[in-house]
Amino acid sequence: MIPVIIFFGIGVVPGTIATVIFAMPPAVRLTELALRSVDPEAVEAGEAFGASPQKILWDVKLPLALPSIMSGVNQVIMLALSMVVTAGIVGAGGLGSVVYQGVTRLDIGLGFEGGIAVVVLAIFLDRISASLGKKANKRINHN
């Protein structure tokens, strides 16, 4: 966060950039692991039918890796939400700012309200991403 603040000052931009930098490495790593874990026989079958490497990626690997990729998306959402309060401290606004104001003013109600809002949002987004992953998993298992 500090290097981003040095370059961009205080406000929404450093909060957003720091959140993206914080959440992206796990997304990339989990997507890479999901693509590597695709059954080699499925890839070999695509190659045997003469599919191009791009076609194998889009039509074989990605659909088979989608449940694991959705798990990664879930983790990225949780990491981004964990950065909300820190971003609020540097003036990014949003729910993090509400929590920070509650803590600094010793306003327990305001801090609790902001904290509960972050938790409810995290649960809501977790359930959505989990259901999308299950839907992708069912589609793969039925084909």
CSV table of C-alpha atoms in Angstrom, one decimal:
chain,number,residue,atom,x,y,z
A,1,MET,CA,0.0,0.0,0.0
A,2,ILE,CA,2.8,2.5,0.9
A,3,PRO,CA,4.5,2.4,-2.5
A,4,VAL,CA,1.2,2.9,-4.2
A,5,ILE,CA,0.4,5.9,-1.9
A,6,ILE,CA,3.8,7.4,-2.8
A,7,PHE,CA,3.0,7.2,-6.5
A,8,PHE,CA,-0.7,8.1,-6.5
A,9,GLY,CA,-1.3,10.0,-3.2
A,10,ILE,CA,-4.3,9.4,-0.9
A,11,GLY,CA,-7.7,8.5,-2.3
A,12,VAL,CA,-9.6,5.9,-4.4
A,13,VAL,CA,-6.8,5.2,-6.9
A,14,PRO,CA,-4.2,3.8,-4.5
A,15,GLY,CA,-6.9,1.8,-2.7
A,16,THR,CA,-8.0,0.2,-6.0
A,17,ILE,CA,-4.5,-0.4,-7.3
A,18,ALA,CA,-3.4,-2.0,-4.0
A,19,THR,CA,-6.5,-4.2,-3.9
A,20,VAL,CA,-5.8,-5.4,-7.4
A,21,ILE,CA,-2.1,-6.0,-6.7
A,22,PHE,CA,-3.0,-7.9,-3.5
A,23,ALA,CA,-5.7,-10.1,-5.1
A,24,MET,CA,-4.2,-10.9,-8.5
A,25,PRO,CA,-1.3,-13.3,-7.7
A,26,PRO,CA,-3.6,-15.9,-6.2
A,27,ALA,CA,-5.9,-15.6,-9.2
A,28,VAL,CA,-3.1,-16.2,-11.6
A,29,ARG,CA,-1.6,-19.0,-9.6
A,30,LEU,CA,-4.9,-20.8,-9.0
A,31,THR,CA,-5.9,-20.5,-12.7
A,32,GLU,CA,-2.6,-21.9,-13.8
A,33,LEU,CA,-2.9,-24.8,-11.4
A,34,ALA,CA,-6.5,-25.5,-12.6
A,35,LEU,CA,-5.3,-25.6,-16.2
A,36,ARG,CA,-2.4,-27.8,-15.4
A,37,SER,CA,-4.7,-30.3,-13.5
A,38,VAL,CA,-6.8,-31.0,-16.6
A,39,ASP,CA,-6.8,-34.6,-17.5
A,40,PRO,CA,-4.0,-35.2,-20.1
A,41,GLU,CA,-6.2,-37.8,-21.8
A,42,ALA,CA,-8.8,-35.1,-22.6
A,43,VAL,CA,-6.1,-32.9,-24.1
A,44,GLU,CA,-4.7,-35.8,-26.1
A,45,ALA,CA,-8.2,-36.6,-27.4
A,46,GLY,CA,-8.5,-33.0,-28.6
A,47,GLU,CA,-5.1,-33.2,-30.3
A,48,ALA,CA,-6.0,-36.5,-31.9
A,49,PHE,CA,-9.1,-34.8,-33.5
A,50,GLY,CA,-6.8,-32.2,-34.9
A,51,ALA,CA,-7.7,-29.2,-32.7
A,52,SER,CA,-5.4,-26.3,-32.6
A,53,PRO,CA,-3.7,-25.3,-29.3
A,54,GLN,CA,-6.1,-22.4,-29.0
A,55,LYS,CA,-9.1,-24.6,-29.6
A,56,ILE,CA,-7.8,-27.1,-27.0
A,57,LEU,CA,-7.4,-24.3,-24.5
A,58,TRP,CA,-10.9,-22.8,-25.1
A,59,ASP,CA,-12.9,-26.0,-25.7
A,60,VAL,CA,-11.1,-28.6,-23.6
A,61,LYS,CA,-9.0,-27.1,-20.9
A,62,LEU,CA,-11.1,-24.1,-19.7
A,63,PRO,CA,-14.4,-26.0,-19.4
A,64,LEU,CA,-12.7,-28.8,-17.5
A,65,ALA,CA,-10.8,-26.4,-15.3
A,66,LEU,CA,-13.8,-24.1,-14.6
A,67,PRO,CA,-14.8,-25.5,-11.2
A,68,SER,CA,-11.2,-24.9,-9.9
A,69,ILE,CA,-11.0,-21.5,-11.5
A,70,MET,CA,-14.3,-20.5,-9.8
A,71,SER,CA,-12.7,-21.6,-6.5
A,72,GLY,CA,-9.9,-19.2,-7.3
A,73,VAL,CA,-12.3,-16.4,-8.1
A,74,ASN,CA,-13.9,-17.1,-4.7
A,75,GLN,CA,-10.5,-16.6,-3.0
A,76,VAL,CA,-9.8,-13.5,-5.0
A,77,ILE,CA,-13.2,-12.0,-3.9
A,78,MET,CA,-12.4,-12.7,-0.3
A,79,LEU,CA,-8.9,-11.3,-0.5
A,80,ALA,CA,-10.2,-8.1,-2.2
A,81,LEU,CA,-12.8,-7.7,0.6
A,82,SER,CA,-10.1,-8.2,3.2
A,83,MET,CA,-8.4,-5.2,1.7
A,84,VAL,CA,-11.5,-3.0,1.9
A,85,VAL,CA,-10.8,-1.6,5.4
A,86,THR,CA,-7.1,-1.0,4.6
A,87,ALA,CA,-8.1,0.9,1.5
A,88,GLY,CA,-10.6,2.9,3.6
A,89,ILE,CA,-7.8,4.0,5.8
A,90,VAL,CA,-6.1,5.7,2.8
A,91,GLY,CA,-9.3,7.5,1.8
A,92,ALA,CA,-10.6,5.1,-0.8
A,93,GLY,CA,-14.1,5.4,0.6
A,94,GLY,CA,-16.8,2.7,0.6
A,95,LEU,CA,-17.4,0.3,3.4
A,96,GLY,CA,-13.8,0.4,4.6
A,97,SER,CA,-14.2,4.1,5.2
A,98,VAL,CA,-17.3,3.4,7.3
A,99,VAL,CA,-15.4,0.8,9.4
A,100,TYR,CA,-12.4,3.1,9.8
A,101,GLN,CA,-14.5,6.1,10.9
A,102,GLY,CA,-16.3,3.9,13.4
A,103,VAL,CA,-13.0,2.8,14.9
A,104,THR,CA,-11.3,6.2,15.0
A,105,ARG,CA,-14.4,8.0,16.5
A,106,LEU,CA,-15.0,5.2,18.9
A,107,ASP,CA,-18.5,4.9,17.4
A,108,ILE,CA,-19.2,1.2,18.0
A,109,GLY,CA,-22.5,1.2,16.2
A,110,LEU,CA,-21.0,2.7,13.0
A,111,GLY,CA,-18.0,0.4,13.1
A,112,PHE,CA,-20.3,-2.6,13.7
A,113,GLU,CA,-22.6,-1.5,10.9
A,114,GLY,CA,-19.7,-1.2,8.4
A,115,GLY,CA,-18.2,-4.5,9.6
A,116,ILE,CA,-21.5,-6.4,9.3
A,117,ALA,CA,-22.0,-4.9,5.8
A,118,VAL,CA,-18.5,-6.2,4.7
A,119,VAL,CA,-19.3,-9.7,6.2
A,120,VAL,CA,-22.8,-9.9,4.5
A,121,LEU,CA,-21.2,-8.8,1.2
A,122,ALA,CA,-18.5,-11.5,1.6
A,123,ILE,CA,-21.1,-14.2,2.4
A,124,PHE,CA,-23.3,-13.1,-0.6
A,125,LEU,CA,-20.4,-13.1,-3.1
A,126,ASP,CA,-19.1,-16.4,-1.7
A,127,ARG,CA,-22.4,-18.1,-2.2
A,128,ILE,CA,-22.7,-16.7,-5.8
A,129,SER,CA,-19.2,-17.8,-6.8
A,130,ALA,CA,-19.7,-21.2,-5.1
A,131,SER,CA,-23.0,-21.8,-6.9
A,132,LEU,CA,-21.3,-20.9,-10.3
A,133,GLY,CA,-18.5,-23.4,-9.5
A,134,LYS,CA,-21.1,-26.1,-8.7
A,135,LYS,CA,-23.0,-25.3,-11.8
A,136,ALA,CA,-19.9,-25.7,-13.9
A,137,ASN,CA,-19.0,-28.9,-12.1
A,138,LYS,CA,-22.5,-30.4,-12.8
A,139,ARG,CA,-22.3,-29.4,-16.5
A,140,ILE,CA,-18.9,-31.2,-16.8
A,141,ASN,CA,-20.1,-34.4,-15.0
A,142,HIS,CA,-23.3,-34.6,-17.1
A,143,ASN,CA,-21.4,-34.4,-20.4
